């Protein structure tokens, strides 16, 4: 994947995320009263909404960082070991910042 393609894909992901974040920040449509949630049910709509929003915001951050790496000419290189991130991985996740090994090492550490 060349830089122009990567940029195009990242920008479309970014636009998509911006759209969902805007919707999510608007809150769930017709927010229901919270008393239903207090009656022992697990998550309120607002909580669920916040969880989705957190994921979207984090995802957005990684996309913005990938665009920055494109600008710096470091796109496609693992931020930990500096080796190229495999093409197939970038196809699946253009915002990926680490190779598979570094990513799994990082996830294990958590
Ligand atoms: Zn690596």
mmCIF file of C-alpha atoms and ligand atoms in Angstrom, residues 78 80-83 98-99 102, ligand 1:
data_model
loop_
_atom_site.group_PDB
_atom_site.id
_atom_site.type_symbol
_atom_site.label_atom_id
_atom_site.label_comp_id
_atom_site.label_asym_id
_atom_site.label_seq_id
_atom_site.Cartn_x
_atom_site.Cartn_y
_atom_site.Cartn_z
ATOM 1 C CA UNK A 78 6.690 -0.295 13.887
ATOM 2 C CA UNK A 80 8.635 0.047 18.931
ATOM 3 C CA UNK A 81 11.169 -1.904 16.885
ATOM 4 C CA UNK A 82 11.310 0.190 13.699
ATOM 5 C CA UNK A 83 10.792 -2.764 11.435
ATOM 6 C CA UNK A 98 3.215 -1.785 15.703
ATOM 7 C CA UNK A 99 4.187 -5.047 14.127
ATOM 8 C CA UNK A 102 5.385 -5.768 19.454
HETATM 9 ZN ZN1 LIG B 1 7.782 -4.140 16.218
#
